[in-house]
XYZ file of C-alpha atoms in Angstrom:
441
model
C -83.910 66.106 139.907
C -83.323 62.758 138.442
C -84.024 62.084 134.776
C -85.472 58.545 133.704
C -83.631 57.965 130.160
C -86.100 55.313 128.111
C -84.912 51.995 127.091
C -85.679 49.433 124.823
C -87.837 47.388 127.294
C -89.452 50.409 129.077
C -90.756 52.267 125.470
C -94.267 51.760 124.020
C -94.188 52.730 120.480
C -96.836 55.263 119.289
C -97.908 56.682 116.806
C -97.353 60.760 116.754
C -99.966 63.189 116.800
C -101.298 65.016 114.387
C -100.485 62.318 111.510
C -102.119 61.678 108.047
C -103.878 59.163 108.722
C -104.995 58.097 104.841
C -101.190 58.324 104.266
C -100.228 56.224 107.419
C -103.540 53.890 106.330
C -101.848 53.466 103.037
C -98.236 52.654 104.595
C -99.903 49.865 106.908
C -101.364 48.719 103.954
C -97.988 48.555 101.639
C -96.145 46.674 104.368
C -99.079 44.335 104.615
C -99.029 43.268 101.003
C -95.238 42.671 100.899
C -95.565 40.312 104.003
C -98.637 38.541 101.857
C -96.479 38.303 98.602
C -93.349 37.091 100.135
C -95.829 34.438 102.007
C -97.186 33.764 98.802
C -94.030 32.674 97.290
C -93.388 30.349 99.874
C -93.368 26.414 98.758
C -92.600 23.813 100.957
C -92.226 20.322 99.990
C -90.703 16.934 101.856
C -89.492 14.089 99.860
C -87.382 11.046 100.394
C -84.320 13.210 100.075
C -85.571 15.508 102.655
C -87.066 19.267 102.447
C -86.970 21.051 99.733
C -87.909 24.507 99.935
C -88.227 26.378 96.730
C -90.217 29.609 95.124
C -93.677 29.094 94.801
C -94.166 31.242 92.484
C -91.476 30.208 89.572
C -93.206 29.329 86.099
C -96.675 29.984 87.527
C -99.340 32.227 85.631
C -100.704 33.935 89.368
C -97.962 35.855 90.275
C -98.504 38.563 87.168
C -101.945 39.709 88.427
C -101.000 39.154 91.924
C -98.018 41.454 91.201
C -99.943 43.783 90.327
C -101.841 44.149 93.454
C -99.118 43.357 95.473
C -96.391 44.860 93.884
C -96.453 48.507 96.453
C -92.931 48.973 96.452
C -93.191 52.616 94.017
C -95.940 53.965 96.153
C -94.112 53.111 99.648
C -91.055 55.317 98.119
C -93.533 58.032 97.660
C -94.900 57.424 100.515
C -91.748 57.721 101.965
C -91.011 60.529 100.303
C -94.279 62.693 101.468
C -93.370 61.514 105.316
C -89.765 62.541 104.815
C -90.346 65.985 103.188
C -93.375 66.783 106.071
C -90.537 65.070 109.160
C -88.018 67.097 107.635
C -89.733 71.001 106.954
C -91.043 70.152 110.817
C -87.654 69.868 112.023
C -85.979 72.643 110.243
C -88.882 74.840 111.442
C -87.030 73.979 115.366
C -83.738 74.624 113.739
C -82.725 70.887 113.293
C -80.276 70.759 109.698
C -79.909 68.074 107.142
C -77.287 66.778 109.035
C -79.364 65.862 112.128
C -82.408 64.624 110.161
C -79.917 62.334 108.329
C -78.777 61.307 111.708
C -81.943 60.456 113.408
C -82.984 58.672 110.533
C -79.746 56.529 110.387
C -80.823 55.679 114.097
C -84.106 54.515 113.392
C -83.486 52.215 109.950
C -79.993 50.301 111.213
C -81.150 49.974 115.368
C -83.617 47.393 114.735
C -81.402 46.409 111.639
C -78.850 45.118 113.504
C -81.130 43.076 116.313
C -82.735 41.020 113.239
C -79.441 40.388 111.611
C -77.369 39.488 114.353
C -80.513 37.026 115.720
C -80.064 35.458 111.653
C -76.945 35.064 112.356
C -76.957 33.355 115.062
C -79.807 31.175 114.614
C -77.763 30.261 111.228
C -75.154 29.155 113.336
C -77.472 26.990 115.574
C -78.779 25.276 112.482
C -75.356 24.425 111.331
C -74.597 22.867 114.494
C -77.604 20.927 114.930
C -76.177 19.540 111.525
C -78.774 20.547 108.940
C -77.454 20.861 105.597
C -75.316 23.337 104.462
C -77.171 23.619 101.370
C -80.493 24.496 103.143
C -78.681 26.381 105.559
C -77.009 29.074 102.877
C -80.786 28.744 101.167
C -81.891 30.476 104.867
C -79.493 32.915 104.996
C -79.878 34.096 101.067
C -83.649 33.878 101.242
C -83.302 36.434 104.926
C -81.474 38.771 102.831
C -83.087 39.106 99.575
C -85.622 41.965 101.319
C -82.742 43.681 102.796
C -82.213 45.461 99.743
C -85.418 47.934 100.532
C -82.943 48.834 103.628
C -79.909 49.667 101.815
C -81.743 51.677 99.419
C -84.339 53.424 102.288
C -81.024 54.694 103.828
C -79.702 55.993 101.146
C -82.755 57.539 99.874
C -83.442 59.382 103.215
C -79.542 60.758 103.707
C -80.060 62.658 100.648
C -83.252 63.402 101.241
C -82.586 66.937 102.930
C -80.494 68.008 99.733
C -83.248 66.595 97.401
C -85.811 68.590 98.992
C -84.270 71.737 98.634
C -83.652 71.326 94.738
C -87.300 70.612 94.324
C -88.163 73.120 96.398
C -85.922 75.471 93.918
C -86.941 73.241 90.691
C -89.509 70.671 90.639
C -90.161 69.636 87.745
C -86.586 69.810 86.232
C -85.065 67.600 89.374
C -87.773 64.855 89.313
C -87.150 64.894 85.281
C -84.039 64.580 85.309
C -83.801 61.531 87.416
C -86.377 60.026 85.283
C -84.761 60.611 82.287
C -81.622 58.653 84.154
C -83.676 55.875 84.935
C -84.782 55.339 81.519
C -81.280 56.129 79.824
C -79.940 53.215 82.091
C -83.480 50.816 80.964
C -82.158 51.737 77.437
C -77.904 50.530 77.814
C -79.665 47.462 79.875
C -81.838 46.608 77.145
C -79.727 47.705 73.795
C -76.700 45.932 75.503
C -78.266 42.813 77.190
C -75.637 43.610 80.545
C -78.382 43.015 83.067
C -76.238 44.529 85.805
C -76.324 48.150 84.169
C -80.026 47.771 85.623
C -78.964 47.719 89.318
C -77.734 51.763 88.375
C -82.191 52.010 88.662
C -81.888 51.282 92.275
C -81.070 55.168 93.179
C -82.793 56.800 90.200
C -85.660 54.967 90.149
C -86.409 54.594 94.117
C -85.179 58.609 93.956
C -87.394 59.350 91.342
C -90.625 57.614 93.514
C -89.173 59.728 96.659
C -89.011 62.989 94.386
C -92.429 62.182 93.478
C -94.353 62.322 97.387
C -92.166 65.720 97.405
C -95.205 66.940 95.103
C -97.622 64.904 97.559
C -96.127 66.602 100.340
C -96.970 70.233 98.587
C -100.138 69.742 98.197
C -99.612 70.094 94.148
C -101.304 66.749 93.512
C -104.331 66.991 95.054
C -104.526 70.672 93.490
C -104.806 69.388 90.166
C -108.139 68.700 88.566
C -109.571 65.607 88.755
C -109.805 65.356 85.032
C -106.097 65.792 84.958
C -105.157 62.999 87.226
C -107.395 60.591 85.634
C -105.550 61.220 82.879
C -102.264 60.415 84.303
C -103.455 57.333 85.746
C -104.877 56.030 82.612
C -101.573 57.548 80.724
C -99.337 55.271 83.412
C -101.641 52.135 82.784
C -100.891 52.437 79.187
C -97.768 52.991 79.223
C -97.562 49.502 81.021
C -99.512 47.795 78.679
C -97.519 49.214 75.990
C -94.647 48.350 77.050
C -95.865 44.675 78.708
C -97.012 44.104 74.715
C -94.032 45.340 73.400
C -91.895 43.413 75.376
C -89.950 45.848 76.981
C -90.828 45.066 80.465
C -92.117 41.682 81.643
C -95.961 41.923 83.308
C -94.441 40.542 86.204
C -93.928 43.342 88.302
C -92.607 41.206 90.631
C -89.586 40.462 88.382
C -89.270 44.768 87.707
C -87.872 44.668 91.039
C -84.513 42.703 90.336
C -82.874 44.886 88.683
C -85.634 48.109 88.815
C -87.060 49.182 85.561
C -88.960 51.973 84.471
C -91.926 50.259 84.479
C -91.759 50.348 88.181
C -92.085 54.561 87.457
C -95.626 54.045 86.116
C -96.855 52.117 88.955
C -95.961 54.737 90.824
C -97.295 57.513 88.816
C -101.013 55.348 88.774
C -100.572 54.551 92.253
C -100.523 57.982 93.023
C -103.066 59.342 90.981
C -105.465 56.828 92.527
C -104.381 57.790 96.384
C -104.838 61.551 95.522
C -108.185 60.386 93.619
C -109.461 58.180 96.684
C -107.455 60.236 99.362
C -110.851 61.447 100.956
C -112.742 58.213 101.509
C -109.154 56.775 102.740
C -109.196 59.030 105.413
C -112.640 58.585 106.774
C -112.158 54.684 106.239
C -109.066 55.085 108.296
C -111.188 56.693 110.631
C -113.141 53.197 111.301
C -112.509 50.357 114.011
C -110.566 47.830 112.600
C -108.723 50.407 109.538
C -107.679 52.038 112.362
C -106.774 49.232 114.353
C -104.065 48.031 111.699
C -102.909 51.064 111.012
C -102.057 52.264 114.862
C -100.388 49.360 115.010
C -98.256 48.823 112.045
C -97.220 52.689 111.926
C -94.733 52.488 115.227
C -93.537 48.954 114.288
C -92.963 49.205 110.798
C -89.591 48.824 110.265
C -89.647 45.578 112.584
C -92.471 44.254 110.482
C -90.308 44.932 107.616
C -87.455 43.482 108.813
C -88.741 40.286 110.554
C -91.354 38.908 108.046
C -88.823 37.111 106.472
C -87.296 35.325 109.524
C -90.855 34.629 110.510
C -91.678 32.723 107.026
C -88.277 31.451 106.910
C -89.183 29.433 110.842
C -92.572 28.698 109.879
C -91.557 26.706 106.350
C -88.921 24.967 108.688
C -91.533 23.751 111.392
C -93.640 22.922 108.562
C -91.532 20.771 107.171
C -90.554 19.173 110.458
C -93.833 18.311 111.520
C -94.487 16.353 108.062
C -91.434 14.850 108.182
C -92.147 13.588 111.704
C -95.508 12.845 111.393
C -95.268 11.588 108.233
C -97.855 13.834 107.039
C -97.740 14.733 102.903
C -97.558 18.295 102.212
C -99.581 19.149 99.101
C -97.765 19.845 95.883
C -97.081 23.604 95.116
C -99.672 25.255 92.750
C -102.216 22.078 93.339
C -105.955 22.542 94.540
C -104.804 21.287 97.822
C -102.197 23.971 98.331
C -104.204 26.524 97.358
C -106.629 25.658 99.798
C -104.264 25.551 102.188
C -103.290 29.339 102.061
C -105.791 31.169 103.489
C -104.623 29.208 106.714
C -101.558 30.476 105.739
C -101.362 33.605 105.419
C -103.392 34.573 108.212
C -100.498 32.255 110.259
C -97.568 34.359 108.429
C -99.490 37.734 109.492
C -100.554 36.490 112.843
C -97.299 35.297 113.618
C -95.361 38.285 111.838
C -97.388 40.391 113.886
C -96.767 38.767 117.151
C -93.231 39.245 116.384
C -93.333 42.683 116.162
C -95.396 43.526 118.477
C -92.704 41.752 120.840
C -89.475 43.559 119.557
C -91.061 46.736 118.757
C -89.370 48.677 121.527
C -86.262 48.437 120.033
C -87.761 50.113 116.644
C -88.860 53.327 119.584
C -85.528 53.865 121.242
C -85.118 57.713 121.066
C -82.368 59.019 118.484
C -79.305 59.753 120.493
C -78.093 63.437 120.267
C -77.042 63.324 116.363
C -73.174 63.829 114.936
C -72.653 67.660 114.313
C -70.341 66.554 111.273
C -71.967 65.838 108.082
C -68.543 63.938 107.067
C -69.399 61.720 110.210
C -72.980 61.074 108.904
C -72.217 60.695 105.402
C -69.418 58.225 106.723
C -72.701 56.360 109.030
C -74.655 56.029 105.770
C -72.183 54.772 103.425
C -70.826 51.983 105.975
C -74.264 50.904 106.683
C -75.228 50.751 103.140
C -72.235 48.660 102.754
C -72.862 46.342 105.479
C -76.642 45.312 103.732
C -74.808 45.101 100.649
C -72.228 42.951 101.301
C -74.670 40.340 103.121
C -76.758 40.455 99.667
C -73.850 40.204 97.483
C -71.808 37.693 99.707
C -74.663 35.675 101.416
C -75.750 35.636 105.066
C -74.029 33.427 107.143
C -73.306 33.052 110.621
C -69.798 34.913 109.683
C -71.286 37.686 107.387
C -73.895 38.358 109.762
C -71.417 39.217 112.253
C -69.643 41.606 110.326
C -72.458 43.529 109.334
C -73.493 43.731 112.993
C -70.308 45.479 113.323
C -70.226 47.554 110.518
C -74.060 48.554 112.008
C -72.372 49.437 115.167
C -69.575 51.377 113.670
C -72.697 53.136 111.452
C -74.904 53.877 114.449
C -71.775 55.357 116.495
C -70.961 57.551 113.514
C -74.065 58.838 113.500
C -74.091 60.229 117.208
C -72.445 63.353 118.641
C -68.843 63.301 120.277
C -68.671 63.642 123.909
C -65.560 65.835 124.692
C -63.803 64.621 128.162
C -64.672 67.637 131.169
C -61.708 70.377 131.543
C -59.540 69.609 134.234
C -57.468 71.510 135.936
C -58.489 74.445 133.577
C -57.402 72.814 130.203
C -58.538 69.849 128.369
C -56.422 66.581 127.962
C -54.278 67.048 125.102
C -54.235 63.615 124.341
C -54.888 63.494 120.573
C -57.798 60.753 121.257
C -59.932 63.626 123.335
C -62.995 62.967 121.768
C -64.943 59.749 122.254
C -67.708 58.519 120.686
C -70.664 58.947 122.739
């Protein structure tokens, strides 16, 4: 009997059975908004120096109340954190440990990972040739990166996921305290001491803290509390951020919470929560409709890929915008003017449209099965660490043609980590005893 092994062209990507579909609703959602804010902040503008690309959103009064509706980041850690908790108790119900979870999920984050970075890469290197400026050319490659970071972090979220579980399962309260209080000792030393890198410390114990949080979605000990009681930590997180907005202690930009995370970004996630576990029945039966629906089968397989090739997608469509003006001679309209806000609807729905078409074509890559996982958690730990690396070095160094390719290979190296040794067939009634028996398979 001959088995068929899928590959990345043959696989349609679906979504399991048996989902929650309010959750997966809300996930589609989440990665819908960050493609709309990121398309948001796009300006383009041509002038007799050439192109000039720059952040649309830099000294403008919009982006605070569009942060707040657009900044989703908290809830897709819980989110993340409910999916990961109900994936993992599934699997150790069949007997699959930490170690394989970990494994399977280093598979599925850095596959499609390394695709979209090595295709930056090398489309940064075709721009350099074609002799556009180096200048706009090291703009491309920091603006690709800047929503890596979500990777880096996702990863390392997940990998301790398994161990994180089982201390809330033994303490819940104490364990999702405790990184709390961490998160807001480290706002404190940024704050008191004005060293804004302490607040990069907030991107595990915040983005942990979120995760710890979908734990308690996961159990079920959300929705069991009263209604009265989670209106009151909704409207307890809202005031907390007004508070502290007034105050001065966090800017109302939540857009700007992000980089380095602050504690703020714990109370959006708090009210965000509350109101899914408030609204979680009429999410479901609107996910339940045509077009809800729609979105969300289609997102939920893909969206990693979404994830990871918005950016590119913006990036190409800001560069063919401003090669058609500068060809045609056509003005672009100034950022922030009536004009250009007229011009975004037409926008946006190109940056989703196109986004989406995108995806939809690279998908496959996103459904490749897991390979039989690494029985060595030193192996795995070793996958995740070197991948986290790789993301971090293209945000701290740049992307560049050169960059790019060593975090392709530092991918590679993660992914290979991740699988399980293949031990060479006895021969002769004894195994090699070459000391390199055991390749990666």
């Amino acid at each position: 009997m001959t088995t068929v092994r899928p590959t990345a062209a043959t696989v349609v990507p679906t979504a399991p059975p048996g989902r929650d579909r309010a959750i997966d609703l809300v996930r589609a959602l989440c990665i819908c908004g960050v493609v709309v804010l990121h398309a948001m902040m796009v300006g383009v503008t041509v002038t007799d120096a050439g192109p000039s690309f720059v952040n649309a959103s830099d000294g403008t009064a919009w982006i605070v109340p569009l942060s707040w509706a657009l900044q989703v980041m908290p809830l897709f850690f819980v989110i993340g954190g409910f999916s990961g908790a109900t994936a993992f108790r599934r699997a150790r119900a069949r007997g699959v440990d930490g170690v394989g979870f970990v494994a399977g999920r280093i598979h599925r984050l850095l596959l499609p990972a390394i695709v979209t970075i090595g295709t930056a890469g090398g489309l940064l290197a075709l721009l350099t040739v074609a002799g556009v400026p180096a200048d706009l050319v090291t703009l491309a490659g920091f603006r690709f990166a800047q929503p890596l970071w979500f990777l880096g972090v996702f990863l390392v979220c997940q990998a301790l996921l398994p161990s994180l579980l089982r201390l809330h399962e033994t303490a819940p309260l104490r364990s999702i305290a405790a990184l709390a209080l961490v998160a807001a000792a480290v706002d404190v030393a940024r704050l008191t001491t004005g060293i804004e890198g302490l607040g990069f410390l907030n991107l595990a114990f915040v983005w942990l803290a979120m995760q710890q949080l979908g734990f308690f979605l996961a159990d079920g000990r959300i929705d069991a509390l009263s209604r009265r009681t989670r209106v009151l930590w909704l409207v307890g997180a809202i005031a907390g951020l007004a508070t502290s907005f007034v105050s001065g202690i966090h800017s109302p930009d939540l857009v700007a919470n992000i980089n380095p995370p602050t504690t703020a970004l714990l109370l959006v996630g708090i009210a965000h929560t509350a109101l899914f576990s408030l609204f979680r029945a009429p999410l479901a039966r609107l996910a339940e409709r045509r077009l809800p629906s729609a979105v969300t089968d289609f997102v939920t397989p893909r969206a990693m890929t979404v994830y990871l090739w918005h950016m590119p997608v913006l990036l190409g469509l800001a560069g063919l915008t401003a090669g058609a003006a500068m060809m045609t001679g056509m003005p672009l309209p100034a950022v922030d003017s009536a004009s250009w806000w007229l011009t975004r609807p037409l926008w946006l729905a190109l940056a989703l449209t196109a986004t989406a078409l995108v995806a939809r074509r690279l998908a496959p890559v996103e459904a490749v099965p897991a390979p039989a996982p690494a029985r060595s958690s030193w192996r795995v730990a070793a996958a995740v660490v070197v991948g986290t690396a790789a993301v971090a070095m293209l945000l701290v160094a740049g992307t560049s043609a050169v960059t790019a390719a060593v975090a392709v290979a530092l991918l590679g190296v993660a992914l290979r980590s991740g699988r399980r040794t293949a031990v060479r067939p006895i021969i002769g009634g004894r195994r090699p005893s070459s000391p390199a028996r055991v390749a990666l398979g």
